[in-house]
mmCIF file of C-alpha atoms and ligand atoms in Angstrom:
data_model
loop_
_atom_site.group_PDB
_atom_site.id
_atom_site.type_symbol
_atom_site.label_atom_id
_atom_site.label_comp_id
_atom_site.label_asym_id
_atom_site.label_seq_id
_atom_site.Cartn_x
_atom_site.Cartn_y
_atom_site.Cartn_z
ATOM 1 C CA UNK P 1 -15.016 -17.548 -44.360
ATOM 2 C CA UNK P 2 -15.244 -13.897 -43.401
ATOM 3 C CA UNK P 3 -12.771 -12.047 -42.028
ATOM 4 C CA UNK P 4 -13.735 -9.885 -38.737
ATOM 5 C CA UNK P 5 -12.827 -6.790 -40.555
ATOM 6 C CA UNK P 6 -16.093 -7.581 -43.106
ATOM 7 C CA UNK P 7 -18.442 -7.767 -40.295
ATOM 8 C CA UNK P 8 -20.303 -5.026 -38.961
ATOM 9 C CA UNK P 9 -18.819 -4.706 -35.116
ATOM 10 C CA UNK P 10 -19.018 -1.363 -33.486
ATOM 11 C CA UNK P 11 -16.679 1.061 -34.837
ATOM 12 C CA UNK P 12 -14.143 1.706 -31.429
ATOM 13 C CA UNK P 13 -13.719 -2.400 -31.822
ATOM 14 C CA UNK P 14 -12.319 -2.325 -35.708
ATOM 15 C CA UNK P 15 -8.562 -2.998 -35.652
ATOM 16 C CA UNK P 16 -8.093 -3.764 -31.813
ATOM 17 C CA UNK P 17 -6.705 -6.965 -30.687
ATOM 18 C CA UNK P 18 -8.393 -8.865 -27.515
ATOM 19 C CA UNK P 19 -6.426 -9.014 -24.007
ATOM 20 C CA UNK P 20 -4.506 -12.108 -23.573
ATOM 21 C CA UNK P 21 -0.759 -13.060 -22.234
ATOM 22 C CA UNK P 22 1.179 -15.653 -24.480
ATOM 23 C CA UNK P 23 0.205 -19.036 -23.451
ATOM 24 C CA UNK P 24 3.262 -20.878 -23.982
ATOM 25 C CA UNK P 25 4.193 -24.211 -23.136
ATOM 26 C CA UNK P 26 7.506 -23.478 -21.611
ATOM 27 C CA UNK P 27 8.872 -25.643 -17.992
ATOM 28 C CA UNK P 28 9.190 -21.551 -16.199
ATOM 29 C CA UNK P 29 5.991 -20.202 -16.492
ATOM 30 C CA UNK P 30 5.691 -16.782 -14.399
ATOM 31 C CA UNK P 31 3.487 -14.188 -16.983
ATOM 32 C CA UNK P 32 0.230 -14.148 -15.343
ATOM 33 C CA UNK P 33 0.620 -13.238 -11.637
ATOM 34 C CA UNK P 34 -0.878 -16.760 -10.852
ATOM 35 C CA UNK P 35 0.132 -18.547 -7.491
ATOM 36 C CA UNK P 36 2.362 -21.593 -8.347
ATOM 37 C CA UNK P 37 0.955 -23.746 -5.585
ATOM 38 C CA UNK P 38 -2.466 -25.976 -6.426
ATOM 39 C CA UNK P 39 -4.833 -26.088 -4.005
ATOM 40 C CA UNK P 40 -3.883 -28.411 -0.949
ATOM 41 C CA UNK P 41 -5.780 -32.216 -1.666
ATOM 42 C CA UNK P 42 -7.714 -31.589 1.655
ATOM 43 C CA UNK P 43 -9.389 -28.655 -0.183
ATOM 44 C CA UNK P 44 -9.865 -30.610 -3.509
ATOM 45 C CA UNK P 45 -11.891 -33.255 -1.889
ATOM 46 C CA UNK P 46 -14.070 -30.808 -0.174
ATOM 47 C CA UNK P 47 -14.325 -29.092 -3.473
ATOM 48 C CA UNK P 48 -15.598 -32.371 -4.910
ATOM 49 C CA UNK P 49 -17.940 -32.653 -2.580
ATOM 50 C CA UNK P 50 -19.560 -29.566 -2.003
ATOM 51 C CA UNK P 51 -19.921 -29.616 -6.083
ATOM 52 C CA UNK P 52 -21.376 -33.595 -5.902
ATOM 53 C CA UNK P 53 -24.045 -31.872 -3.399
ATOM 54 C CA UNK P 54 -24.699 -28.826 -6.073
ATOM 55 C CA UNK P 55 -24.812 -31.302 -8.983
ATOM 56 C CA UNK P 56 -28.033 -32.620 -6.941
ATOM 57 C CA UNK P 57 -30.027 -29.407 -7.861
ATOM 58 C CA UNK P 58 -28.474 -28.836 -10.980
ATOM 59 C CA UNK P 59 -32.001 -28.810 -12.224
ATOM 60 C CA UNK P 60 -32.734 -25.401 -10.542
ATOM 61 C CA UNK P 61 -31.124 -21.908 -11.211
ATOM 62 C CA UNK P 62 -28.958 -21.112 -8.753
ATOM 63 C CA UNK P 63 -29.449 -18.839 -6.271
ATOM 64 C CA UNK P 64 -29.179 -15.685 -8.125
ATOM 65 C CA UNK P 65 -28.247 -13.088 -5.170
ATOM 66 C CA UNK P 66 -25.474 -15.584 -3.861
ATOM 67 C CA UNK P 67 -26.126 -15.291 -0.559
ATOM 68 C CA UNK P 68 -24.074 -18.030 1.187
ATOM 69 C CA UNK P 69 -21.270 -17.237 -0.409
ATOM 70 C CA UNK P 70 -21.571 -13.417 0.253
ATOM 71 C CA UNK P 71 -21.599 -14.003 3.764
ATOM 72 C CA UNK P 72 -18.600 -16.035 3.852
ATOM 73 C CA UNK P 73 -16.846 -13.160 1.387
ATOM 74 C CA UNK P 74 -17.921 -10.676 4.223
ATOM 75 C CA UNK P 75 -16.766 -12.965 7.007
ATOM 76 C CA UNK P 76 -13.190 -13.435 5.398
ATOM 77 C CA UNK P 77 -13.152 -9.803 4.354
ATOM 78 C CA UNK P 78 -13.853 -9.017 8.757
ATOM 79 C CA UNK P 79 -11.514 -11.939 9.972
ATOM 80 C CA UNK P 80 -8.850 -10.644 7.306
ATOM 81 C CA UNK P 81 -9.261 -6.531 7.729
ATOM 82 C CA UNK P 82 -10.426 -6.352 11.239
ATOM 83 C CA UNK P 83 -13.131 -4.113 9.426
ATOM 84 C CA UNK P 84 -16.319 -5.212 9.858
ATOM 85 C CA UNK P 85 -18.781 -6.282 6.750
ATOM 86 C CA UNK P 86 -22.061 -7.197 6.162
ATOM 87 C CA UNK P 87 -23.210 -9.713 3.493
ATOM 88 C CA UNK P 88 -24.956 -6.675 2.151
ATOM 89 C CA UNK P 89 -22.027 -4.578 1.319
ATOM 90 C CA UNK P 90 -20.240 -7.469 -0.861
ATOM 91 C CA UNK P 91 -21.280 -8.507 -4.554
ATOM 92 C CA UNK P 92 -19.626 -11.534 -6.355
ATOM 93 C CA UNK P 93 -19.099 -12.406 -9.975
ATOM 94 C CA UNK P 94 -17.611 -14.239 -12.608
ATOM 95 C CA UNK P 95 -13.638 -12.529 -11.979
ATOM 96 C CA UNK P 96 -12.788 -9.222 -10.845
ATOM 97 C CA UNK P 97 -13.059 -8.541 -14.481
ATOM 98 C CA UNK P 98 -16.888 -9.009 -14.432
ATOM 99 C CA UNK P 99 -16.970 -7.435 -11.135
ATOM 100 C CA UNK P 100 -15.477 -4.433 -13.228
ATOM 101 C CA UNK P 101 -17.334 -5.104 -16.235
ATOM 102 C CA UNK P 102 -20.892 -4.363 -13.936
ATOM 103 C CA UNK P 103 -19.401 -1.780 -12.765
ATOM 104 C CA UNK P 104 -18.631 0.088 -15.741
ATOM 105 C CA UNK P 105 -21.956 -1.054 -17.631
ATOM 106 C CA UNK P 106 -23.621 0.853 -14.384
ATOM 107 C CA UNK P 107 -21.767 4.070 -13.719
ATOM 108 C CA UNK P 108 -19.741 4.087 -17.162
ATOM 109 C CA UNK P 109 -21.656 3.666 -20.551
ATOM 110 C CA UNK P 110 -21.986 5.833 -24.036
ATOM 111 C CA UNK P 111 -20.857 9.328 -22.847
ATOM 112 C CA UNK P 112 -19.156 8.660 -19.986
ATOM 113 C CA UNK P 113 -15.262 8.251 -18.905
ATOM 114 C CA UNK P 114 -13.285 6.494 -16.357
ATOM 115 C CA UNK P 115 -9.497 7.621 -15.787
ATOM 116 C CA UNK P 116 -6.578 5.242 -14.556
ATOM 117 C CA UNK P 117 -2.981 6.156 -13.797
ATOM 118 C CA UNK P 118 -0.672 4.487 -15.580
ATOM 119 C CA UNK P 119 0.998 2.047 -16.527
ATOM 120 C CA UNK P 120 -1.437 0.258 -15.036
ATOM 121 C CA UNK P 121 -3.940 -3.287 -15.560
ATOM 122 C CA UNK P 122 -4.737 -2.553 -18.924
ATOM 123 C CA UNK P 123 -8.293 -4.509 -18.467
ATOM 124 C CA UNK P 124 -9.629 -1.313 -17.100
ATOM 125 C CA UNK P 125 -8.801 0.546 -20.023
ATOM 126 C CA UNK P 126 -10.313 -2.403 -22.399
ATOM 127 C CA UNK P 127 -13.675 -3.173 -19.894
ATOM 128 C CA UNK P 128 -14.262 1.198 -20.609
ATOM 129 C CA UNK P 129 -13.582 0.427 -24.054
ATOM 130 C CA UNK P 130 -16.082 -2.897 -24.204
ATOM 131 C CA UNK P 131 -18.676 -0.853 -21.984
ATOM 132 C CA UNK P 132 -18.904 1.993 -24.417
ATOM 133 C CA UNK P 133 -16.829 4.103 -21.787
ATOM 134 C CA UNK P 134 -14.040 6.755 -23.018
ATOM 135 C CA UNK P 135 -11.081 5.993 -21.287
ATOM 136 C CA UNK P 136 -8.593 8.339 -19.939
ATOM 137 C CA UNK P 137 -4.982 8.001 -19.032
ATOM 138 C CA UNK P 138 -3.991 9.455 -16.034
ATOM 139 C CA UNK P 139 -0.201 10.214 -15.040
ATOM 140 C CA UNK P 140 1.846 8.683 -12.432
ATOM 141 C CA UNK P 141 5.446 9.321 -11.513
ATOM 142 C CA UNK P 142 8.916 8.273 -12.641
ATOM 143 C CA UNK P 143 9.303 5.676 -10.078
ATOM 144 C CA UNK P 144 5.465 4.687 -10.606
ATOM 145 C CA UNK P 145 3.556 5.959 -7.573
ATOM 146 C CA UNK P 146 0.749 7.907 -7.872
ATOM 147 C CA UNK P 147 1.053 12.139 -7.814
ATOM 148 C CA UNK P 148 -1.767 13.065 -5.403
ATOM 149 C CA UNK P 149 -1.564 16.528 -6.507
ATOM 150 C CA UNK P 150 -1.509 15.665 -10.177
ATOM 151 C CA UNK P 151 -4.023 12.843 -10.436
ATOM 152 C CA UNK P 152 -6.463 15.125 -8.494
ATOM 153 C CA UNK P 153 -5.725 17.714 -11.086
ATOM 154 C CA UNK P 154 -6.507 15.414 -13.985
ATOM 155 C CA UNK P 155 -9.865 14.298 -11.927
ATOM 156 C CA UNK P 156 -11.096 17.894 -11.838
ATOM 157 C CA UNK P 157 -9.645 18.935 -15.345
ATOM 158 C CA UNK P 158 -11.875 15.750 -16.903
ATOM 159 C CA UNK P 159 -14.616 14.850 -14.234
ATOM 160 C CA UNK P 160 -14.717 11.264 -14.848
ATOM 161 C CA UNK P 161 -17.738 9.275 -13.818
ATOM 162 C CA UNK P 162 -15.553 6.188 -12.753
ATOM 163 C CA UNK P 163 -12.165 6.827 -11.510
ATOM 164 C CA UNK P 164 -9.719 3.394 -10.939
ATOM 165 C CA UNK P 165 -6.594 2.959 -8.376
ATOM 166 C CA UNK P 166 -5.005 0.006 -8.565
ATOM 167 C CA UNK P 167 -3.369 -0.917 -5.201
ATOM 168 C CA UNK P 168 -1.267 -3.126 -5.412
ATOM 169 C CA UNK P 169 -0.770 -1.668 -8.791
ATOM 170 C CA UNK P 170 -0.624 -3.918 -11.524
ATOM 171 C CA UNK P 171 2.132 -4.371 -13.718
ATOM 172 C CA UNK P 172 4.689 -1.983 -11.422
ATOM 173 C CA UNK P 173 3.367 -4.097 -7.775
ATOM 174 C CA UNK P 174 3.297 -0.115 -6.026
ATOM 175 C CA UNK P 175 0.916 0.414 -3.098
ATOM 176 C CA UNK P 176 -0.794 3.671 -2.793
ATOM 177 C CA UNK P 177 -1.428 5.405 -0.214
ATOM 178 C CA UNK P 178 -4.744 5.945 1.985
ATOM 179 C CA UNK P 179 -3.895 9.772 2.285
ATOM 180 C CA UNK P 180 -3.983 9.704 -1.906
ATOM 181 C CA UNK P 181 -7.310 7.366 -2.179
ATOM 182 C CA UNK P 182 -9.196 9.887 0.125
ATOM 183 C CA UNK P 183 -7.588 12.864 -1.592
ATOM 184 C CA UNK P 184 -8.794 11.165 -5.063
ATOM 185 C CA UNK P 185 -11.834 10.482 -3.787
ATOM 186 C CA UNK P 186 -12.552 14.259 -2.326
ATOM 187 C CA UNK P 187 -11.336 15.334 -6.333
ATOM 188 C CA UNK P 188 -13.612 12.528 -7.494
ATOM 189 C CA UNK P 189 -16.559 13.940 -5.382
ATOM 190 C CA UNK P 190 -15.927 17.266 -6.078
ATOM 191 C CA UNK P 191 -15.994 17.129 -9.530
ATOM 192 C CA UNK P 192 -18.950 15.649 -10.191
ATOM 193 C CA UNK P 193 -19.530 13.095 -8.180
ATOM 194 C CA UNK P 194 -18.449 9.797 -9.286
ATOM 195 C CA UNK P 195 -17.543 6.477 -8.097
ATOM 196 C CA UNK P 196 -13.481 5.508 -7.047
ATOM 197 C CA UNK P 197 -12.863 1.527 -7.749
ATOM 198 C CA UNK P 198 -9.802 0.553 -5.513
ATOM 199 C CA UNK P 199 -8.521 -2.453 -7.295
ATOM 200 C CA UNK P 200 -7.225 -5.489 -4.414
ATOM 201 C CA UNK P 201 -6.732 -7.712 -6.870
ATOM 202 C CA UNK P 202 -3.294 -8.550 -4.679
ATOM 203 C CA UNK P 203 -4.331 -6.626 -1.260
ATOM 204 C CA UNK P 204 -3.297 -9.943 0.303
ATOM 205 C CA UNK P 205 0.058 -9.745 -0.522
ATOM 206 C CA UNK P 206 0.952 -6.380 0.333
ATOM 207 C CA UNK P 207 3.143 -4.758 3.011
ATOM 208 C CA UNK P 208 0.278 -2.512 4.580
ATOM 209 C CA UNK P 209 -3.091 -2.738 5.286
ATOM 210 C CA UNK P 210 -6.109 -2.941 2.867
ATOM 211 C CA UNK P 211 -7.749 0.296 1.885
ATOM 212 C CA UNK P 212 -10.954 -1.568 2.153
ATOM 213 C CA UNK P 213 -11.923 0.453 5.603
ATOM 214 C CA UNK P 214 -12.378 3.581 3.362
ATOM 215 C CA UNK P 215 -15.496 2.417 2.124
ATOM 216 C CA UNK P 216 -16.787 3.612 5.856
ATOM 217 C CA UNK P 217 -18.747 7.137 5.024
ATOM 218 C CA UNK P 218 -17.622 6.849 1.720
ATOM 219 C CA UNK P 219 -20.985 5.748 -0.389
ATOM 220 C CA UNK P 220 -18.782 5.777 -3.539
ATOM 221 C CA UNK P 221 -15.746 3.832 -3.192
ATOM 222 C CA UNK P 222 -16.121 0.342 -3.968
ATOM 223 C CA UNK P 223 -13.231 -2.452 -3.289
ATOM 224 C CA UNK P 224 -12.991 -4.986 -5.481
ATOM 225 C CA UNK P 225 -11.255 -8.380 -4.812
ATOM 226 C CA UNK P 226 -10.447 -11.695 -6.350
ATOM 227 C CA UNK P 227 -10.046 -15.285 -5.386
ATOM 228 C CA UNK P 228 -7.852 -15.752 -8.665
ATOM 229 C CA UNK P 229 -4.118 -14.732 -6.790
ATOM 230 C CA UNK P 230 -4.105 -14.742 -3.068
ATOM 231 C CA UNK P 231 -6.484 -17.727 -2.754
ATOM 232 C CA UNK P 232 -5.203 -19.420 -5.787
ATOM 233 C CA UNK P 233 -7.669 -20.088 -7.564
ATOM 234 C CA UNK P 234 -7.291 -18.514 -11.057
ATOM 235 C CA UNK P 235 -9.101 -21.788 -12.669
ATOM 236 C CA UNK P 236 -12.193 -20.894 -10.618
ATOM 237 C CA UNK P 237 -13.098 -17.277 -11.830
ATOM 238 C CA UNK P 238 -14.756 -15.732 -8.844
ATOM 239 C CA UNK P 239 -14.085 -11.854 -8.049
ATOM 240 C CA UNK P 240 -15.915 -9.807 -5.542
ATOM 241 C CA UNK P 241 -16.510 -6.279 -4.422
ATOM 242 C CA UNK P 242 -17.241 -4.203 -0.881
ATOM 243 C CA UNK P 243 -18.975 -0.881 -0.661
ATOM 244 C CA UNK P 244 -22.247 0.549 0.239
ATOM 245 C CA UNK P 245 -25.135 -1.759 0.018
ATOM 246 C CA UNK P 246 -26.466 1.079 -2.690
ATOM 247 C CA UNK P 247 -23.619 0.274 -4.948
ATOM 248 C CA UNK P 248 -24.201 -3.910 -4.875
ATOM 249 C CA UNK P 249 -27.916 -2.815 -5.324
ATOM 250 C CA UNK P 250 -27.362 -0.738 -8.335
ATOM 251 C CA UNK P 251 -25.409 -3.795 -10.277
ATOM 252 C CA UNK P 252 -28.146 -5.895 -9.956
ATOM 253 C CA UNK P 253 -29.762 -3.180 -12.718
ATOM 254 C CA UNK P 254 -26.991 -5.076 -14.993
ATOM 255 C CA UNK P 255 -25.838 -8.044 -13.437
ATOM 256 C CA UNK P 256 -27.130 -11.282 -16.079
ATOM 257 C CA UNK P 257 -29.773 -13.215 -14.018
ATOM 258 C CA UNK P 258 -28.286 -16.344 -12.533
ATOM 259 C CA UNK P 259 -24.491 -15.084 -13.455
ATOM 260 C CA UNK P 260 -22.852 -16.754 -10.976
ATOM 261 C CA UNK P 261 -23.495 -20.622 -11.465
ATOM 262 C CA UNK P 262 -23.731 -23.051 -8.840
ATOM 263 C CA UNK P 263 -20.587 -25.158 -9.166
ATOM 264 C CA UNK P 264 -18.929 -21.627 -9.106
ATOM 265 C CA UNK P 265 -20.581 -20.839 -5.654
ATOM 266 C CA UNK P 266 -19.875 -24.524 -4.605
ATOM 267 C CA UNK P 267 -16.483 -23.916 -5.522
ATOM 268 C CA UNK P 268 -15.729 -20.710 -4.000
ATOM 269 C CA UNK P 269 -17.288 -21.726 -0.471
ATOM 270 C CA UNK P 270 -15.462 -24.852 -0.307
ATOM 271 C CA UNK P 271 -11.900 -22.456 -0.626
ATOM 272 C CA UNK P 272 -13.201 -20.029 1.900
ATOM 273 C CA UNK P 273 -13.395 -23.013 3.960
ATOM 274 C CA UNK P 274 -9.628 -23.438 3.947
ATOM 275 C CA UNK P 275 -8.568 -19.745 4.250
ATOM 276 C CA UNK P 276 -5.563 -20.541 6.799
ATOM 277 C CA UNK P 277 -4.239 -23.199 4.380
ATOM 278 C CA UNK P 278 -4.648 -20.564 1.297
ATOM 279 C CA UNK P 279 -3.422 -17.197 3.359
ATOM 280 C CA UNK P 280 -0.057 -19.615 4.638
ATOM 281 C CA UNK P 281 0.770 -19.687 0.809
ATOM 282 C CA UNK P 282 0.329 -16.005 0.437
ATOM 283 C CA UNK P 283 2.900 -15.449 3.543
ATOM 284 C CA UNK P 284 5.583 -17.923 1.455
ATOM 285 C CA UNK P 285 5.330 -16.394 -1.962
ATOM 286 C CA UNK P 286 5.524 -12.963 -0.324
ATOM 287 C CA UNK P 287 8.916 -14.125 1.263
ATOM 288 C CA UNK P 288 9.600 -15.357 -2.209
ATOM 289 C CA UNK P 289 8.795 -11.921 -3.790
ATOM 290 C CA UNK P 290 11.150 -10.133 -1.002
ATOM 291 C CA UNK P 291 13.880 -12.398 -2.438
ATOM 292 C CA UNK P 292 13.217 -11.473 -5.425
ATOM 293 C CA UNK P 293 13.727 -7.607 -5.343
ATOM 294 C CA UNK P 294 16.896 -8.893 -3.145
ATOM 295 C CA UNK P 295 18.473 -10.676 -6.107
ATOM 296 C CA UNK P 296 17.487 -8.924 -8.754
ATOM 297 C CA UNK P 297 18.863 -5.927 -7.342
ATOM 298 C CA UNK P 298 21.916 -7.749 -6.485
ATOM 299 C CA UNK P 299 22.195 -8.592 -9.991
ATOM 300 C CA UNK P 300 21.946 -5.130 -11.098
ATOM 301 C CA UNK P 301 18.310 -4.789 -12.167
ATOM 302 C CA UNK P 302 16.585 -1.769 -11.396
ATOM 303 C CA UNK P 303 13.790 -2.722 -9.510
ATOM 304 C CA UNK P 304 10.563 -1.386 -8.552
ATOM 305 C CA UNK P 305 9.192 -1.724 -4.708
ATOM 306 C CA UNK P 306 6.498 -4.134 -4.799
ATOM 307 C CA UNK P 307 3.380 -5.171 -2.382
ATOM 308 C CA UNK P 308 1.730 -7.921 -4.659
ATOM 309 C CA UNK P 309 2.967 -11.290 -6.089
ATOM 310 C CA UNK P 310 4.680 -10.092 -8.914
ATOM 311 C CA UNK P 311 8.256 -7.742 -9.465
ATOM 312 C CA UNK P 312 8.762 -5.117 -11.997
ATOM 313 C CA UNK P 313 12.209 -5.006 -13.176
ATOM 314 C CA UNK P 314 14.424 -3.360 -15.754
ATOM 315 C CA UNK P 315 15.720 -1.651 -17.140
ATOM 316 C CA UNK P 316 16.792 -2.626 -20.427
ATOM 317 C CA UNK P 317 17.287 -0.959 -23.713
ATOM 318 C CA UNK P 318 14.918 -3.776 -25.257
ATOM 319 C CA UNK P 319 13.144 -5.152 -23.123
ATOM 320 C CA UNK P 320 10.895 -7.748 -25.882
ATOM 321 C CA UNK P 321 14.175 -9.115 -26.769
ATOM 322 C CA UNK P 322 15.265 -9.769 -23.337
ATOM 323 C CA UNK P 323 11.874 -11.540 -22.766
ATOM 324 C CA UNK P 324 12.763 -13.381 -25.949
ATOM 325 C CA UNK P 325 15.884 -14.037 -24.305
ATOM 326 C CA UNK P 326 14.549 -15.544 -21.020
ATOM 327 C CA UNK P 327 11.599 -17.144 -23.129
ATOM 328 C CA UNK P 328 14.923 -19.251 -25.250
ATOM 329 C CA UNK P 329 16.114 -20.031 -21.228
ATOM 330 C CA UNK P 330 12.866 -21.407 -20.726
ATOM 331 C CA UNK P 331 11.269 -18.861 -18.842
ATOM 332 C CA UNK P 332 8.173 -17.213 -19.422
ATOM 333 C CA UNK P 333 7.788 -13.244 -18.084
ATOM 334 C CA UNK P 334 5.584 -10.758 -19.236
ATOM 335 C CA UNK P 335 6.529 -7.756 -21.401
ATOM 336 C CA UNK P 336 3.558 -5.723 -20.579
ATOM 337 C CA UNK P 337 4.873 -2.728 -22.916
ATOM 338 C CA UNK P 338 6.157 -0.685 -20.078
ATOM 339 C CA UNK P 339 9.507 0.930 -21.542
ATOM 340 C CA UNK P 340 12.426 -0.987 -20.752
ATOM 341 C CA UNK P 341 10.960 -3.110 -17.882
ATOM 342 C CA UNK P 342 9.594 -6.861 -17.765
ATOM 343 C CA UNK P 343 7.154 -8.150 -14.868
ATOM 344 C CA UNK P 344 7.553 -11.393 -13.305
ATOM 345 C CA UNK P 345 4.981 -13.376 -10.761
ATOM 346 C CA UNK P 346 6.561 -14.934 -7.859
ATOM 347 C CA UNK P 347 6.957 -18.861 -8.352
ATOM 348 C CA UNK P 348 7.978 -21.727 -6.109
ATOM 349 C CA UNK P 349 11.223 -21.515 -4.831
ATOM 350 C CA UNK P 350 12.457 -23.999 -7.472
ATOM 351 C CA UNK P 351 10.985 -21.884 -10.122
ATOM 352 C CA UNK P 352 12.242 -18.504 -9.243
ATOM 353 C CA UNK P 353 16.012 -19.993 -9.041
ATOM 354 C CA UNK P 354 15.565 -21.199 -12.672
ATOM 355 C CA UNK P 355 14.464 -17.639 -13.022
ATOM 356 C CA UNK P 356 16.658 -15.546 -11.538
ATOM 357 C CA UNK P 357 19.837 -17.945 -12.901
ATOM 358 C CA UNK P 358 18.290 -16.831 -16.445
ATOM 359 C CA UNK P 359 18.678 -13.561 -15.674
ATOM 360 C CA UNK P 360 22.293 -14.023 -15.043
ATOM 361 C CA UNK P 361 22.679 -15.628 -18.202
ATOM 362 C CA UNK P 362 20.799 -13.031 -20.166
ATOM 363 C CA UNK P 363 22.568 -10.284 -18.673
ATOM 364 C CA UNK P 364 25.889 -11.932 -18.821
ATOM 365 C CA UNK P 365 25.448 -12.571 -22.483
ATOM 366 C CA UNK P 366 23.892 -8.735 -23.264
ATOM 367 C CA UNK P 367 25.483 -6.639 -20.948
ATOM 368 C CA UNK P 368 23.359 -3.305 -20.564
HETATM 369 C C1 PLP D 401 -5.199 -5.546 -11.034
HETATM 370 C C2 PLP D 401 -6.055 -6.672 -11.473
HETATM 371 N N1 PLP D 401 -7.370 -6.591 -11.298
HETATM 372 C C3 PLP D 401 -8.188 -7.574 -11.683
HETATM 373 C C4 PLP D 401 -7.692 -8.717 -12.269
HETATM 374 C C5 PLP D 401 -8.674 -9.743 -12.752
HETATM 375 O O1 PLP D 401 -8.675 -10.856 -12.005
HETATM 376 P P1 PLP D 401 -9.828 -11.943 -12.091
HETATM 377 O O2 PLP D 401 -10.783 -11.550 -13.179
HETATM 378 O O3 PLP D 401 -9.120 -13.206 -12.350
HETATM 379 O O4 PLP D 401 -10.481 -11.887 -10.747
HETATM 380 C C6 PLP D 401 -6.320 -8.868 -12.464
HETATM 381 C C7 PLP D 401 -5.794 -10.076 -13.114
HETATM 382 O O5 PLP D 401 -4.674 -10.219 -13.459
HETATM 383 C C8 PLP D 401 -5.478 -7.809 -12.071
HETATM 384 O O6 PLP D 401 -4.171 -7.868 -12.271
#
């Protein structure tokens, strides 16, 4: 046995740990923004047999460009937006991570950077990182929003080839603003140009509407989505993107052939399928997530606004032992290094009680 350390891996890899939450068996589970609800059984079955009718041809590659399911991606993306797009402007993959991961390997690379403000999904940071891309950290403010004025500063001070916003962000759950994508995007454009990647992972659960309408006259601004939260289905790994048909043409110059397999296409079809079912979820968690703030608040947590499925909330002078704390009350939350604040994902009803009565107890026994 060798240990990774003896082996000759590229030199930014040596002494970095891979991205991963704790996967703990504990009866609270709310660390990894899933949605708590499984799919509905009508959807299962049609699941089963759209993949019984795939298994048929299981034989054959699948169809490599995807285009069924891009269609349906475009039609939900219309129906859901009331902005209209073509099968043409949408690109699927294996996640939002993969989705990410093309998109770096074609506009980042060896000498290139991409910039995010954070505290914010640290996968962007890693993806640069596994792409070969140097990685920038952008500012944001005190209470987490985005600084037009200073994030456009950073874009012309480093003239980044790939620039991210995260809306809703991820781990704070803070929208930004359409006046700050364009005014990042005109910084983006004028410094070099490069390409803006708004991240939707949770547009569906947010307040306002998506930013995905920007991509009109703007050739590089991409959208990317993902099936994994809103539609609840994590398990299934399908992400997607919307911009200029240029954009899903240049991935294809890195896209794996066949990437997308076709049990995954099966899969994905048979949810879109059952989009009221799916989006009726999204409308009770975000009630749930309201509640949330409410309590936490009423509690005495600082907490920070939120438009996705999850709730930022602090602040405490040690925040890993108050996770440690909820963890021993049977609750799982995420301590995603932000100082003095944990995250937690919206559950079932049922689940954030047990949650928010932990948070009582914690408190009660460490008063900050
Ligand atoms: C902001 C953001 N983007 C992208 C993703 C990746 O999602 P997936 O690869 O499951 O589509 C996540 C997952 O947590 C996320 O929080």
């Amino acid at each position: 046995m060798t240990g990774i350390e003896s082996l000759p891996v590229r030199d930014e890899l040596r002494g970095k740990t891979p991205y991963g939450a704790p996967q703990l068996d504990v009866p609270v589970r709310l660390n990894t923004n899933e949605n708590p609800y499984p799919l509905p059984e009508e959807l299962v079955r049609r699941i089963a047999e759209r993949v019984t009718e795939a298994a048929r041809t299981l034989n054959r590659y699948p169809d490599r460009d995807a285009l069924a399911l891009r269609e349906a991606l475009a039609g939900y993306l219309t129906r859901t937006t009331g902005f209209s797009v073509s099968p043409a402007q949408v690109w699927a993959a294996n996640g939002s991570n993969e989705v990410i991961q093309q998109l770096l390997q074609t506009f980042g690379g060896p000498g290139r950077t991409a910039i995010g403000f954070e505290p914010s999904y640290s996968m962007h940071g890693l993806i640069s990182r596994g792409t070969g891309t140097g990685w920038l950290s952008g500012p944001r403010r005190e209470d987490f929003t985005v600084d037009t004025r200073a994030a456009a500063e950073a874009i012309a001070e480093h003239r980044p080839e790939v620039v991210f916003v995260c809306s809703p962000n991820n781990p704070t759950g803070t929208a930004v603003d359409r006046e700050t994508v364009v005014a990042l995007y005109e910084a983006a454009q004028a410094a070099r140009p490069s390409m803006v990647v708004v991240d939707e992972a949770y547009g569906e659960f947010s307040h306002r509407p998506s930013l995905l309408p920007l991509i009109e006259g703007r050739p590089n601004l991409v959208v990317t989505r993902t099936m994994s939260k809103a539609f609840g289905a994590a398990g299934l790994r399908l992400g997607y993107l919307a911009a200029d048909p240029a954009v899903v043409d240049a991935v294809q110059l890195v896209r794996l052939p066949y990437h997308l397999s076709a049990v995954t296409q099966a899969t994905a079809l048979a949810a879109l399928e059952h989009t009221g079912t799916l989006l009726g979820y999204v409308e009770r968690l975000k009630g749930e997530r309201d509640r949330l703030v409410r309590e936490l608040r009423a509690i005495g947590c600082e907490v920070t606004e939120s438009d996705a499925n999850f709730v930022q909330f602090g602040r405490f002078e040690d925040a890993h032992a108050t996770w440690q704390a909820l963890l021993e009350h049977g609750v799982l939350v995420r301590d995603n290094g932000v100082p003095g604040r944990l995250r937690v994902t919206a559950g079932t009803p049922e689940e954030n009680d047990a949650f928010l009565d932990a948070v009582r107890a914690v408190t009660k026994e460490n008063p900050r």
